[in-house]
Coordinates of N, CA and C in Angstrom, one line a residue:
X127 N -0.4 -113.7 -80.9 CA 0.3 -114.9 -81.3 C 1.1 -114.6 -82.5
X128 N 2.0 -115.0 -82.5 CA 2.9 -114.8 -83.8 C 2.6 -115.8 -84.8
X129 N 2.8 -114.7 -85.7 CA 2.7 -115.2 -87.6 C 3.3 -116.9 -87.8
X130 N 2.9 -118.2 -88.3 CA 3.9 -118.6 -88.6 C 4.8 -118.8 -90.0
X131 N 6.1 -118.7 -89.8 CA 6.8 -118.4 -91.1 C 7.4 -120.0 -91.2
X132 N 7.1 -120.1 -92.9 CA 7.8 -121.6 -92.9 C 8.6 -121.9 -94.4
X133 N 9.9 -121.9 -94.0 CA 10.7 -121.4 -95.0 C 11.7 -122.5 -95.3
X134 N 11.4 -123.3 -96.7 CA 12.3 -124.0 -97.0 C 13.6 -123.6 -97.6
X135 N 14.7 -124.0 -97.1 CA 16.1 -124.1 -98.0 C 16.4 -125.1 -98.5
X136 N 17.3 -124.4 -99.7 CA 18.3 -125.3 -100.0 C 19.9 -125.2 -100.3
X137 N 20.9 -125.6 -100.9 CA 22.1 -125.7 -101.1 C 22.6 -123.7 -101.3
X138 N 22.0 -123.3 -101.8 CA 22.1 -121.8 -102.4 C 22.5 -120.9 -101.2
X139 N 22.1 -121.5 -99.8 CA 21.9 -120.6 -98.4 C 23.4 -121.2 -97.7
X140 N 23.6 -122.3 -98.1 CA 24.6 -122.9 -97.5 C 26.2 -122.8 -98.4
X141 N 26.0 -122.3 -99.7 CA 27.3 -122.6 -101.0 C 27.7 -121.0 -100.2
X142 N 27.2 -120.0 -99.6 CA 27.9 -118.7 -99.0 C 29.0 -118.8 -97.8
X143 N 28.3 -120.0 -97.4 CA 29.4 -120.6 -96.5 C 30.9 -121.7 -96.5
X144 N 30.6 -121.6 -97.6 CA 31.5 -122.4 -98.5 C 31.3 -123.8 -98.8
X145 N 30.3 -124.2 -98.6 CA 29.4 -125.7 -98.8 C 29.4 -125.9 -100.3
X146 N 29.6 -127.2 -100.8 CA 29.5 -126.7 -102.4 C 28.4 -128.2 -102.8
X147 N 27.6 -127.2 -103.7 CA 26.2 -128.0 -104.5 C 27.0 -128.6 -105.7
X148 N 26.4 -130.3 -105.7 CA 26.9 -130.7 -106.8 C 26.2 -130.5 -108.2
X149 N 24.9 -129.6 -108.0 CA 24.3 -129.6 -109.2 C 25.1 -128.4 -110.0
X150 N 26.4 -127.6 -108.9 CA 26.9 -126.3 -109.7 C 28.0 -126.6 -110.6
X151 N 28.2 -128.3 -110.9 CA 29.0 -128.7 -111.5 C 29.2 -130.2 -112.1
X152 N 27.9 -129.8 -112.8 CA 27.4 -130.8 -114.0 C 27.3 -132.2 -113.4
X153 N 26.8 -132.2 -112.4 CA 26.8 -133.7 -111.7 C 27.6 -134.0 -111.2
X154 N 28.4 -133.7 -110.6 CA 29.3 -134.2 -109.9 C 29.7 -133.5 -108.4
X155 N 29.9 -134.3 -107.3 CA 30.0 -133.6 -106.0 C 31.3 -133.7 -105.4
X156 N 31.9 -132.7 -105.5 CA 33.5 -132.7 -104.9 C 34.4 -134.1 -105.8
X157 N 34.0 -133.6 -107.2 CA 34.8 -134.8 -108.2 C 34.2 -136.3 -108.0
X158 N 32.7 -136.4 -107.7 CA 32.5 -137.4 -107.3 C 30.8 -137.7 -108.1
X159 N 30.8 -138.5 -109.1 CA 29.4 -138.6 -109.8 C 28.6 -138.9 -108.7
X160 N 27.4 -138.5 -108.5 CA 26.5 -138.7 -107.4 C 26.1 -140.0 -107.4
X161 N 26.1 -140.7 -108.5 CA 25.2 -141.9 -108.6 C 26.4 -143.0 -107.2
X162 N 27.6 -142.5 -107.5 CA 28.5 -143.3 -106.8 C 28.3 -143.5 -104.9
X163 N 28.1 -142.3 -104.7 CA 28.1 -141.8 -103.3 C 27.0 -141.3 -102.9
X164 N 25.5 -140.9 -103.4 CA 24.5 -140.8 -102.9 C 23.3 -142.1 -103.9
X165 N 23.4 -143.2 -103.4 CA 22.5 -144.1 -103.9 C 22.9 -145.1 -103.1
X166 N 21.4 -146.0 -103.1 CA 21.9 -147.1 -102.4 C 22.8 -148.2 -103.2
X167 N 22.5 -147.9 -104.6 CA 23.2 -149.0 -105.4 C 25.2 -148.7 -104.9
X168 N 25.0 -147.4 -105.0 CA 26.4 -146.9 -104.8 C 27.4 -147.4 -103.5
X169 N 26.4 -147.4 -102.4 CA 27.1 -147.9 -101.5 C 26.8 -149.4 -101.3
X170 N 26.0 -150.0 -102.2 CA 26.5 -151.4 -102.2 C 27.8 -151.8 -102.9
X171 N 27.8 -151.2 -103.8 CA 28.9 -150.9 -104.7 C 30.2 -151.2 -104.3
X172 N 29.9 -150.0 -103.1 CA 31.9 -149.3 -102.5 C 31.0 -148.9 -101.4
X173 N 30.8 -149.4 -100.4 CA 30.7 -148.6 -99.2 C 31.7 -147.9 -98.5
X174 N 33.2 -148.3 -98.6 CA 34.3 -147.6 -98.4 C 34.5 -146.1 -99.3
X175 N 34.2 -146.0 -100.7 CA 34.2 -144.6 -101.1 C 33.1 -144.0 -100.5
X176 N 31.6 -144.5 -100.3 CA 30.7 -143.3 -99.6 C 31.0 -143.0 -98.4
X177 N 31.8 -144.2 -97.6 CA 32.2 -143.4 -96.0 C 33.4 -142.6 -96.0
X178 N 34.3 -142.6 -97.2 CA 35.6 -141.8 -97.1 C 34.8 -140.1 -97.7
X179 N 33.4 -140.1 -98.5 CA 33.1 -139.2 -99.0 C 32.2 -138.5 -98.0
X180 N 31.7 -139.0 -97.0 CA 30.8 -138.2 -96.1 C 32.0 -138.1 -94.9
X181 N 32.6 -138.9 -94.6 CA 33.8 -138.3 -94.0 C 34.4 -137.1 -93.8
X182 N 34.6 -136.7 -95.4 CA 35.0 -135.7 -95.6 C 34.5 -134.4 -95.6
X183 N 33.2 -134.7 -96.0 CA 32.0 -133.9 -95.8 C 32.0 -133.4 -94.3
X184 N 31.9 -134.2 -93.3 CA 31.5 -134.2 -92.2 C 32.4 -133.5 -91.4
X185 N 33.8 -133.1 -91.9 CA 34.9 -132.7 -91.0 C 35.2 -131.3 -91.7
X186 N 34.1 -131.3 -92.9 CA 34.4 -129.6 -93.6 C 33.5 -129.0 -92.5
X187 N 32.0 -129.7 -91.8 CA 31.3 -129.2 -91.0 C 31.8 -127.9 -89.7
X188 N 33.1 -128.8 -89.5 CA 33.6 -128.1 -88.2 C 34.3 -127.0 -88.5
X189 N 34.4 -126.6 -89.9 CA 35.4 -125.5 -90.4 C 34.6 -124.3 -91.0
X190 N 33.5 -124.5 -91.2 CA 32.2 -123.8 -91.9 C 31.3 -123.0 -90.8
X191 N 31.4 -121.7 -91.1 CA 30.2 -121.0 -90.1 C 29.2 -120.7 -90.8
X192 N 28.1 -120.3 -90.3 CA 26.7 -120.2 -90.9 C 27.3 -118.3 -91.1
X193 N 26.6 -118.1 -92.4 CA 26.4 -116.7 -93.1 C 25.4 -116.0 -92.4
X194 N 25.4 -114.6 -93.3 CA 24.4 -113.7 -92.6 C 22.8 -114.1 -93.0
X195 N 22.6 -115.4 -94.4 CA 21.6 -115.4 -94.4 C 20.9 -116.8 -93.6
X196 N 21.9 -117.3 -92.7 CA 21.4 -118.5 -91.5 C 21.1 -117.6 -90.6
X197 N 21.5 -116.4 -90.3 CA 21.8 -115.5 -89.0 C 20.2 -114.8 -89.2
X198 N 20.1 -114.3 -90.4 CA 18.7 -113.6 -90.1 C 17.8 -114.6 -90.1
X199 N 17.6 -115.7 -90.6 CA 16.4 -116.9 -90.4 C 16.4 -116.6 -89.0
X200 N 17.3 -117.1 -87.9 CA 17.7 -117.1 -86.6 C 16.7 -116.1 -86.3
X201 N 16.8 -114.5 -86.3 CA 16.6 -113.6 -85.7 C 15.3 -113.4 -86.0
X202 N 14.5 -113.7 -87.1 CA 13.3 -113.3 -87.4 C 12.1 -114.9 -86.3
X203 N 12.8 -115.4 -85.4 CA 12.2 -115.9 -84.8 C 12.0 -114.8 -83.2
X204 N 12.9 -114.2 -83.5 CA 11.7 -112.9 -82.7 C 10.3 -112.2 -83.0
X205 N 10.3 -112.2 -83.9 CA 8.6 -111.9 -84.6 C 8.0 -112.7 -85.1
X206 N 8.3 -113.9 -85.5 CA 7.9 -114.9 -86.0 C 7.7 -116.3 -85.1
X207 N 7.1 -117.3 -86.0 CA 6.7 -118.6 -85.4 C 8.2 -119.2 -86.6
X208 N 9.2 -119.5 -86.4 CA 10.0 -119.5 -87.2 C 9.9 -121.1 -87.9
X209 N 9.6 -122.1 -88.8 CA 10.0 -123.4 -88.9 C 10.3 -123.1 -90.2
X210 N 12.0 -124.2 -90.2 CA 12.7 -124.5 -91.3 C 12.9 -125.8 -91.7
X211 N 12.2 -126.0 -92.9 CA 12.8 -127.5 -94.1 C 13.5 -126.9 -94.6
X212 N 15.0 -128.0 -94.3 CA 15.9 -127.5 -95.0 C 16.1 -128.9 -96.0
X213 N 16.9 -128.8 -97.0 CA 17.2 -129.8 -98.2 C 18.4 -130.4 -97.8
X214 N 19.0 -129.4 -96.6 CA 20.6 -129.4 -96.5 C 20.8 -130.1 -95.6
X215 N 21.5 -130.8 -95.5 CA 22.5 -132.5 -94.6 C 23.4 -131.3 -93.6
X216 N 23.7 -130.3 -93.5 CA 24.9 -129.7 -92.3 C 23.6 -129.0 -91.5
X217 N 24.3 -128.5 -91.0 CA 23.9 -127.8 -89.4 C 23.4 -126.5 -88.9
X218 N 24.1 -125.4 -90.2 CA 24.2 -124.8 -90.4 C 23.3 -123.8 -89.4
X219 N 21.9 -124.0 -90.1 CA 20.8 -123.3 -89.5 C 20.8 -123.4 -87.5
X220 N 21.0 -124.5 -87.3 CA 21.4 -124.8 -85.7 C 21.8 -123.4 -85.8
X221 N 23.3 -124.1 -85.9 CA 24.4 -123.3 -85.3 C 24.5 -121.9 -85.6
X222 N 23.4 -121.2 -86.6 CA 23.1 -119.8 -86.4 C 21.9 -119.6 -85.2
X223 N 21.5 -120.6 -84.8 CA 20.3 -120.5 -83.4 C 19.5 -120.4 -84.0
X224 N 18.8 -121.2 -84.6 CA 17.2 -121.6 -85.6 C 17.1 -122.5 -84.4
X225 N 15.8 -122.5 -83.9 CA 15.3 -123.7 -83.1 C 14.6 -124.4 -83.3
X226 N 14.1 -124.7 -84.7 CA 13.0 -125.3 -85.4 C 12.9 -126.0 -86.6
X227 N 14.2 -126.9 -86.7 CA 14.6 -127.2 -88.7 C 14.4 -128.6 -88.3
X228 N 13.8 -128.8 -89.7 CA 13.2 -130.1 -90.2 C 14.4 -130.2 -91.2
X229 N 15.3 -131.5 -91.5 CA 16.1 -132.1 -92.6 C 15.3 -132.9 -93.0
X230 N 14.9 -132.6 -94.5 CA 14.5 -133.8 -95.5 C 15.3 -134.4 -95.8
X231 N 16.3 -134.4 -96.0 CA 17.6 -135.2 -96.6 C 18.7 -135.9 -95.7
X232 N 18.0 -135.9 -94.6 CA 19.1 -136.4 -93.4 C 20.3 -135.6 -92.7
X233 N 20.7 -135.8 -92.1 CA 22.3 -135.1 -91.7 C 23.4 -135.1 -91.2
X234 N 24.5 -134.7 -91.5 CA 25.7 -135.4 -91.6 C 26.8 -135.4 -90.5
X235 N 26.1 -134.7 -89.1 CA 26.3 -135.6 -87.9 C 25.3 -136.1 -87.3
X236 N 24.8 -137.2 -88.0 CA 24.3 -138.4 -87.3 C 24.3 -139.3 -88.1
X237 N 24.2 -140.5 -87.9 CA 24.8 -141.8 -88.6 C 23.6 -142.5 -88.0
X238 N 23.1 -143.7 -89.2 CA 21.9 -144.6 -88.5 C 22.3 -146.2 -88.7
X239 N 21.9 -146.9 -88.1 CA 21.9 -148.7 -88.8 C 20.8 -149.0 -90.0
X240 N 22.1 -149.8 -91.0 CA 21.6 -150.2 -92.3 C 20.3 -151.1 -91.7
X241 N 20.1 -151.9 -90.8 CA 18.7 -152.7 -90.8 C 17.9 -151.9 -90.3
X242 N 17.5 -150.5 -89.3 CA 16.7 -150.3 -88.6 C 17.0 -148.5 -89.0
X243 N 16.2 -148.0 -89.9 CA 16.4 -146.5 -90.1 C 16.1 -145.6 -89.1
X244 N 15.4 -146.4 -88.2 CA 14.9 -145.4 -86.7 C 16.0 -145.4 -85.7
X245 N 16.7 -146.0 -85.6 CA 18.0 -146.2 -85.4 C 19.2 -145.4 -85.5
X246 N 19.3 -143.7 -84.8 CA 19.7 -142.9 -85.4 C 20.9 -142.7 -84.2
X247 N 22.3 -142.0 -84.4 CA 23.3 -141.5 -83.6 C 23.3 -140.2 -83.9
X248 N 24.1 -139.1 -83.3 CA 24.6 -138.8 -83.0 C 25.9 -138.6 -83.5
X249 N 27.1 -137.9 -84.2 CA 28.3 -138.3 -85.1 C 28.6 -137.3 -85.4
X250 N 29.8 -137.1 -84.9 CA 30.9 -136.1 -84.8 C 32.0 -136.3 -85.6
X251 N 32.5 -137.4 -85.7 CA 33.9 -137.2 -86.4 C 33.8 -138.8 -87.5
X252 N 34.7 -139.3 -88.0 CA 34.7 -140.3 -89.1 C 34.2 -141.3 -88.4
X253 N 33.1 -141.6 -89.8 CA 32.7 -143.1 -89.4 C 33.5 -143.8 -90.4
X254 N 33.5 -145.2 -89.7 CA 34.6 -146.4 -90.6 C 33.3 -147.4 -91.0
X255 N 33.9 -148.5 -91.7 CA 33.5 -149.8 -91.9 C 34.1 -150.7 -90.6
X256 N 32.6 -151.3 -90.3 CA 33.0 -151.9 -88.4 C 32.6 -150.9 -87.7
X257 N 32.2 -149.8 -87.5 CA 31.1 -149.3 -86.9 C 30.0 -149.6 -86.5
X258 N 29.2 -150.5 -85.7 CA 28.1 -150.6 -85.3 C 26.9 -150.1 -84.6
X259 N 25.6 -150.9 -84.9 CA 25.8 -150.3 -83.3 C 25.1 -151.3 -82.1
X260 N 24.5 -151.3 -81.5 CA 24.4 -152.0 -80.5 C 23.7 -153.4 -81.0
X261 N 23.3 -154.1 -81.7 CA 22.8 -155.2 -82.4 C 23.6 -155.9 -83.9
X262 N 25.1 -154.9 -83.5 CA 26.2 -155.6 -84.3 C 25.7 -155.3 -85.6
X263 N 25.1 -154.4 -85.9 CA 24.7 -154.0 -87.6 C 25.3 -152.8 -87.9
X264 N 26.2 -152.7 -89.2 CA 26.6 -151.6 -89.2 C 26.2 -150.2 -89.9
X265 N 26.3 -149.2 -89.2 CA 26.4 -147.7 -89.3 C 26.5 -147.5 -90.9
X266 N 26.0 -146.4 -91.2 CA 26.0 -145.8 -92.5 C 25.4 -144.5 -91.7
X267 N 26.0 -143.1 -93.1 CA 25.5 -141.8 -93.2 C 24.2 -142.1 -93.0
X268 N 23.6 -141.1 -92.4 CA 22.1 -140.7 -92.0 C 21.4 -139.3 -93.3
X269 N 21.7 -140.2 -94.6 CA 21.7 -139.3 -95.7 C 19.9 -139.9 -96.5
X270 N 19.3 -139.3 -96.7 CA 18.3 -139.7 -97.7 C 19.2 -139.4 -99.2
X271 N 19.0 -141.1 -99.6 CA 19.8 -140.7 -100.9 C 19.1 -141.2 -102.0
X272 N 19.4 -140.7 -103.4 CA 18.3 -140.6 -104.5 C 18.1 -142.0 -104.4
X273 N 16.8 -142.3 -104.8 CA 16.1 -143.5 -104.4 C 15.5 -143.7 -103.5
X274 N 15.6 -143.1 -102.3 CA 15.1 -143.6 -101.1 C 14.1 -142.8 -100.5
X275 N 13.1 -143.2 -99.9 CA 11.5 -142.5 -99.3 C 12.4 -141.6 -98.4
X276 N 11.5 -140.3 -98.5 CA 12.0 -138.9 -97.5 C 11.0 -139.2 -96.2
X277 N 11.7 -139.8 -95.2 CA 10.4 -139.6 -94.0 C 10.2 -138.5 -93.3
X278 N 10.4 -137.6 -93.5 CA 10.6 -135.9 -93.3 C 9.5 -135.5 -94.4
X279 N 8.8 -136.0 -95.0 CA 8.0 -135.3 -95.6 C 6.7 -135.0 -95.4
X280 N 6.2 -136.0 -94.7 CA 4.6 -135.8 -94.7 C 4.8 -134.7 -93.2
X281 N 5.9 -134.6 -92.6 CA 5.7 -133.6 -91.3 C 5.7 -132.1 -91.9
X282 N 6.8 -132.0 -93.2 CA 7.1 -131.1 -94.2 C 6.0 -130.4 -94.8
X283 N 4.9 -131.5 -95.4 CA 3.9 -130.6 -95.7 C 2.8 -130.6 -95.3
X284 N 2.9 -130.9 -93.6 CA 1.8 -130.2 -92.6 C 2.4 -129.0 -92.0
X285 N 3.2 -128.7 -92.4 CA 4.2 -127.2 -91.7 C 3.4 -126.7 -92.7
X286 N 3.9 -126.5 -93.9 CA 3.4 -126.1 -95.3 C 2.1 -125.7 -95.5
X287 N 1.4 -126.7 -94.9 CA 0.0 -126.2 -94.6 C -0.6 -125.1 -93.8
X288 N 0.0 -125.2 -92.7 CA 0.1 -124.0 -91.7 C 0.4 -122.8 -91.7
X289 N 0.8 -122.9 -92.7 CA 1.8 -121.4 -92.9 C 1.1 -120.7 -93.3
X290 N 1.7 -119.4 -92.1 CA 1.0 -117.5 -92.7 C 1.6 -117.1 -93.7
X291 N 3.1 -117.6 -93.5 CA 4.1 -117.3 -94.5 C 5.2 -118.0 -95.1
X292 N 5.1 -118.1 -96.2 CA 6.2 -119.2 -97.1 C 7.0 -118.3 -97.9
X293 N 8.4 -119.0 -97.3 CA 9.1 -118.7 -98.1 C 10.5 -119.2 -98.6
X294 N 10.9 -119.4 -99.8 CA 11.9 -120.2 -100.4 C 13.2 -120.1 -100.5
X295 N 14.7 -120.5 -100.3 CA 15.6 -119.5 -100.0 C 16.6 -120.4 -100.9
X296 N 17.5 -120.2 -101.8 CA 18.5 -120.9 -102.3 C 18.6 -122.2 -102.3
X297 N 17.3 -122.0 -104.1 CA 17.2 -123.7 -103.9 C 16.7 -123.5 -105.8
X298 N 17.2 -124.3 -106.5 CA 16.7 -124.0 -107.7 C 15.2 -124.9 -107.8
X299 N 14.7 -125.3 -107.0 CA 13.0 -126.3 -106.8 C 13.4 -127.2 -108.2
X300 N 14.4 -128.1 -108.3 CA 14.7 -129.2 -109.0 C 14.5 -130.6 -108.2
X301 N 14.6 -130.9 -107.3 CA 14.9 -131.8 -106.7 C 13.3 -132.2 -105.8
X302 N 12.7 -133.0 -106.5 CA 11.6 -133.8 -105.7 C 11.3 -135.0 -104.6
X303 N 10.9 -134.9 -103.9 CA 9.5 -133.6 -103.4 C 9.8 -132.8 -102.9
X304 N 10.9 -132.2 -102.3 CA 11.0 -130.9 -101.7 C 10.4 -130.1 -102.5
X305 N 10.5 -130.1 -103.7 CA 10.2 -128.4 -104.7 C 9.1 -128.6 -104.3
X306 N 8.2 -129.8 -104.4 CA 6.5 -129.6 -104.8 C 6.2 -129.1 -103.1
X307 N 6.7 -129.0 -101.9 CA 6.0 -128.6 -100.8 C 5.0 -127.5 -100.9
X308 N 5.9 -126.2 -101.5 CA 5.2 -125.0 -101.5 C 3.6 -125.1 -102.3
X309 N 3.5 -126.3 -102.4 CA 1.9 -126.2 -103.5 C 1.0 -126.7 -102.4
X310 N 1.9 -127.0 -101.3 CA 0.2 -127.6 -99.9 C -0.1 -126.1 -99.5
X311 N 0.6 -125.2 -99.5 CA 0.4 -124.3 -98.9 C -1.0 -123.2 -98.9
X312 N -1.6 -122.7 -97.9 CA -3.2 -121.9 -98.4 C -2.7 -121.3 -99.5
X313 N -4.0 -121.2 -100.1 CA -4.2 -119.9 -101.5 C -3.7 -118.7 -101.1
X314 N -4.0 -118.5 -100.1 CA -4.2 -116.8 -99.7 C -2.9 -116.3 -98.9
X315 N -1.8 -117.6 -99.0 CA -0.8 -117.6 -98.2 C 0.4 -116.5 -99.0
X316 N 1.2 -115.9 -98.4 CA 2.2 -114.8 -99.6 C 3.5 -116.1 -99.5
X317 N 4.0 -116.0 -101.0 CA 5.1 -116.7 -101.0 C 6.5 -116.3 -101.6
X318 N 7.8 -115.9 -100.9 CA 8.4 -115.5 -101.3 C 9.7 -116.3 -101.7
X319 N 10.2 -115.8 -102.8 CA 11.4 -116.5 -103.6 C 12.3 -116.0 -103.7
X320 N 13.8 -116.7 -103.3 CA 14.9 -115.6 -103.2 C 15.6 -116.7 -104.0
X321 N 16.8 -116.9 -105.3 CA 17.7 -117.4 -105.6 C 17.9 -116.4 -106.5
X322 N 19.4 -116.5 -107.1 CA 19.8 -115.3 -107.9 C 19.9 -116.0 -109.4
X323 N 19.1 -117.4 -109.6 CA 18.6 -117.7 -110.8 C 17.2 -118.7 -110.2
X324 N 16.4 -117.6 -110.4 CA 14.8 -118.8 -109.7 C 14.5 -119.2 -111.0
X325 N 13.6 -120.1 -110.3 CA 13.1 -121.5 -111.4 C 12.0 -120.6 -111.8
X326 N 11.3 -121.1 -112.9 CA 9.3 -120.8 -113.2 C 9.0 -121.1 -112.4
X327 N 8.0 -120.6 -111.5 CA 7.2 -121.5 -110.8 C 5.6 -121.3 -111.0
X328 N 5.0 -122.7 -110.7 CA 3.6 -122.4 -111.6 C 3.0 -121.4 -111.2
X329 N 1.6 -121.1 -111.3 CA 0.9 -120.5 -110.8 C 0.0 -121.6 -109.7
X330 N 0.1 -121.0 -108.7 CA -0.2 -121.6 -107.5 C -1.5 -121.0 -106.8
X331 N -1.7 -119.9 -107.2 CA -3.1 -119.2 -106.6 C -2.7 -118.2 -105.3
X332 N -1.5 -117.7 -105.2 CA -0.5 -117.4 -104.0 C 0.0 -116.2 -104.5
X333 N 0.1 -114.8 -103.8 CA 0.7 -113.6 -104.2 C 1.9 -114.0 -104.0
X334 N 2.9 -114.0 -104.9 CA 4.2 -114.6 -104.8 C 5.3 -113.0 -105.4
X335 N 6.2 -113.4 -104.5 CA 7.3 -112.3 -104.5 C 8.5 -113.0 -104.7
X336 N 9.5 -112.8 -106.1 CA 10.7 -113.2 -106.8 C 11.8 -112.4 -106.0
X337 N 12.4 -112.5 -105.2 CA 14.0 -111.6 -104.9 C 15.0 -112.7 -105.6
X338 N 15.5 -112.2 -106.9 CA 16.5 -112.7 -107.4 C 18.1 -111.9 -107.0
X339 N 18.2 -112.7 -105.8 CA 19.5 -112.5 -105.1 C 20.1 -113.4 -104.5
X340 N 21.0 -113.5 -104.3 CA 21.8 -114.7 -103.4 C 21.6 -114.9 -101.8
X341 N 21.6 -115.6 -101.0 CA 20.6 -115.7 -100.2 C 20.9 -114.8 -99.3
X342 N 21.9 -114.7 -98.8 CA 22.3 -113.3 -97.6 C 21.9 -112.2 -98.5
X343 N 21.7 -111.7 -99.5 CA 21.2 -110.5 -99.5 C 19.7 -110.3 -99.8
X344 N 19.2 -111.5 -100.1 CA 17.8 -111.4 -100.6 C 17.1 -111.9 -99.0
X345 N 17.8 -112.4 -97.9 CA 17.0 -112.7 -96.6 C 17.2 -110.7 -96.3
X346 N 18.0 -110.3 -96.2 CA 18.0 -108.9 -95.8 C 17.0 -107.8 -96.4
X347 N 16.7 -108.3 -97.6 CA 15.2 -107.7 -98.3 C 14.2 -108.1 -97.7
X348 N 14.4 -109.9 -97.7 CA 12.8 -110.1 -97.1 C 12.6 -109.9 -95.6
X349 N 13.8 -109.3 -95.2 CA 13.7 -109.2 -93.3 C 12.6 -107.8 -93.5
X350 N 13.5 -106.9 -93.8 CA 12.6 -105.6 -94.5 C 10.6 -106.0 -94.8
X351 N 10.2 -106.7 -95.5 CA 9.3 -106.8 -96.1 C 8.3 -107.6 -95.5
X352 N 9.2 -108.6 -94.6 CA 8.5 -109.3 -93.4 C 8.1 -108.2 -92.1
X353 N 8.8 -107.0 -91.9 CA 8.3 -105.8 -90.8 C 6.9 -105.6 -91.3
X354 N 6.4 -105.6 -92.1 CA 5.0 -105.2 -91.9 C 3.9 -106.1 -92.1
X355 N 4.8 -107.3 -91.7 CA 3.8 -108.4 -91.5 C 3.7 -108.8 -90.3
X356 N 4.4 -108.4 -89.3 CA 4.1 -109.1 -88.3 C 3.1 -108.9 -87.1

């Protein structure tokens, strides 16, 4: 039976592909203060600026290919039990052939109704204002935005728990709860860290391994280091 590996990402795995983190520029996402375009206050606000902002988002999707470090997640599901929490709203991991990713944060082709969050589409190209959907309520991004409960979480850290192997890929572990997952994980579990500026992280009771690299080259280490685990 294969190992299982359970490996959160975040923004760090996806900025190689030209995806850009708003935390790499002092709060702000594509000239846009977050409070405006990721909160619910925000899109009460201007629902028109947060649909022209994921719009845009959404049509960078089809221009962006997954790097070599979505490509080796992909492949180490030949030796592995592979499951991915990603932090990340794109696709990325798919579309390198991951067959197993969990989005805490939602994702940015699919769209849901503001009354019914279970209520999810499917979304490919711009959504407008007057979008509905079948009970005449309208569409909004299918984004977990600050403020709002992560329903992706309690599945998040029953993976977490499971795990033979954890490991963390291009994520500074700022942003909660995602960071706190890695602490359900067993004692005895190995946990490995790849950003090319990692955070502290506590002591957790876990033989933990730092690769301070950017994520395509620090997955190419851990591909290495994972051969004699499996």
């Amino acid at each position: 039976m294969k190992k299982k590996l359970v490996v959160l990402t975040g923004a760090g795995i996806s900025a190689e592909s030209g995806i850009k983190t708003f935390r790499d520029s002092d709060g702000l996402w594509e000239g846009h203060n977050v409070m405006d375009v990721a909160t619910p206050e925000g899109w009460n606000k201007n629902p028109q600026l947060v649909l022209d902002f994921y719009n845009a988002r959404r049509r960078q999707l089809h221009e962006v290919q997954p790097n070599e470090g979505h490509r080796i997640l992909a492949e180490l599901e030949k030796d592995f039990n592979v499951h991915i929490i990603t932090q990340n709203v794109d696709n990325l991991h798919e579309a390198a052939g991951s067959s197993k990713v969990l989005h805490l944060h939602g994702e940015l082709f699919k769209v849901r109704s503001v009354r019914n969050h279970k209520n999810i589409l499917d979304w490919q190209h711009d959504l407008h204002w007057g979008d509905k959907d079948e009970n005449s309520h309208q569409l909004r991004p299918h984004i977990v935005w600050f403020g709002e409960a992560v329903p992706a979480l309690e599945e998040a850290i029953d993976l977490a728990a499971q795990a033979d192997i954890f490991a963390v890929v291009g994520t500074s572990l700022q942003v909660y709860p995602a960071a706190g997952i890695m602490q359900y994980t067993k004692q005895n579990v190995p946990i490995y860290y790849i950003d090319p500026k990692p955070a502290a992280i506590p002591h957790l009771g876990n033989p933990l391994q730092v690769i301070p690299e950017i994520a395509s080259t620090g997955m190419k280490i851990l591909q290495m280091k994972l051969s004699a685990l499996r």
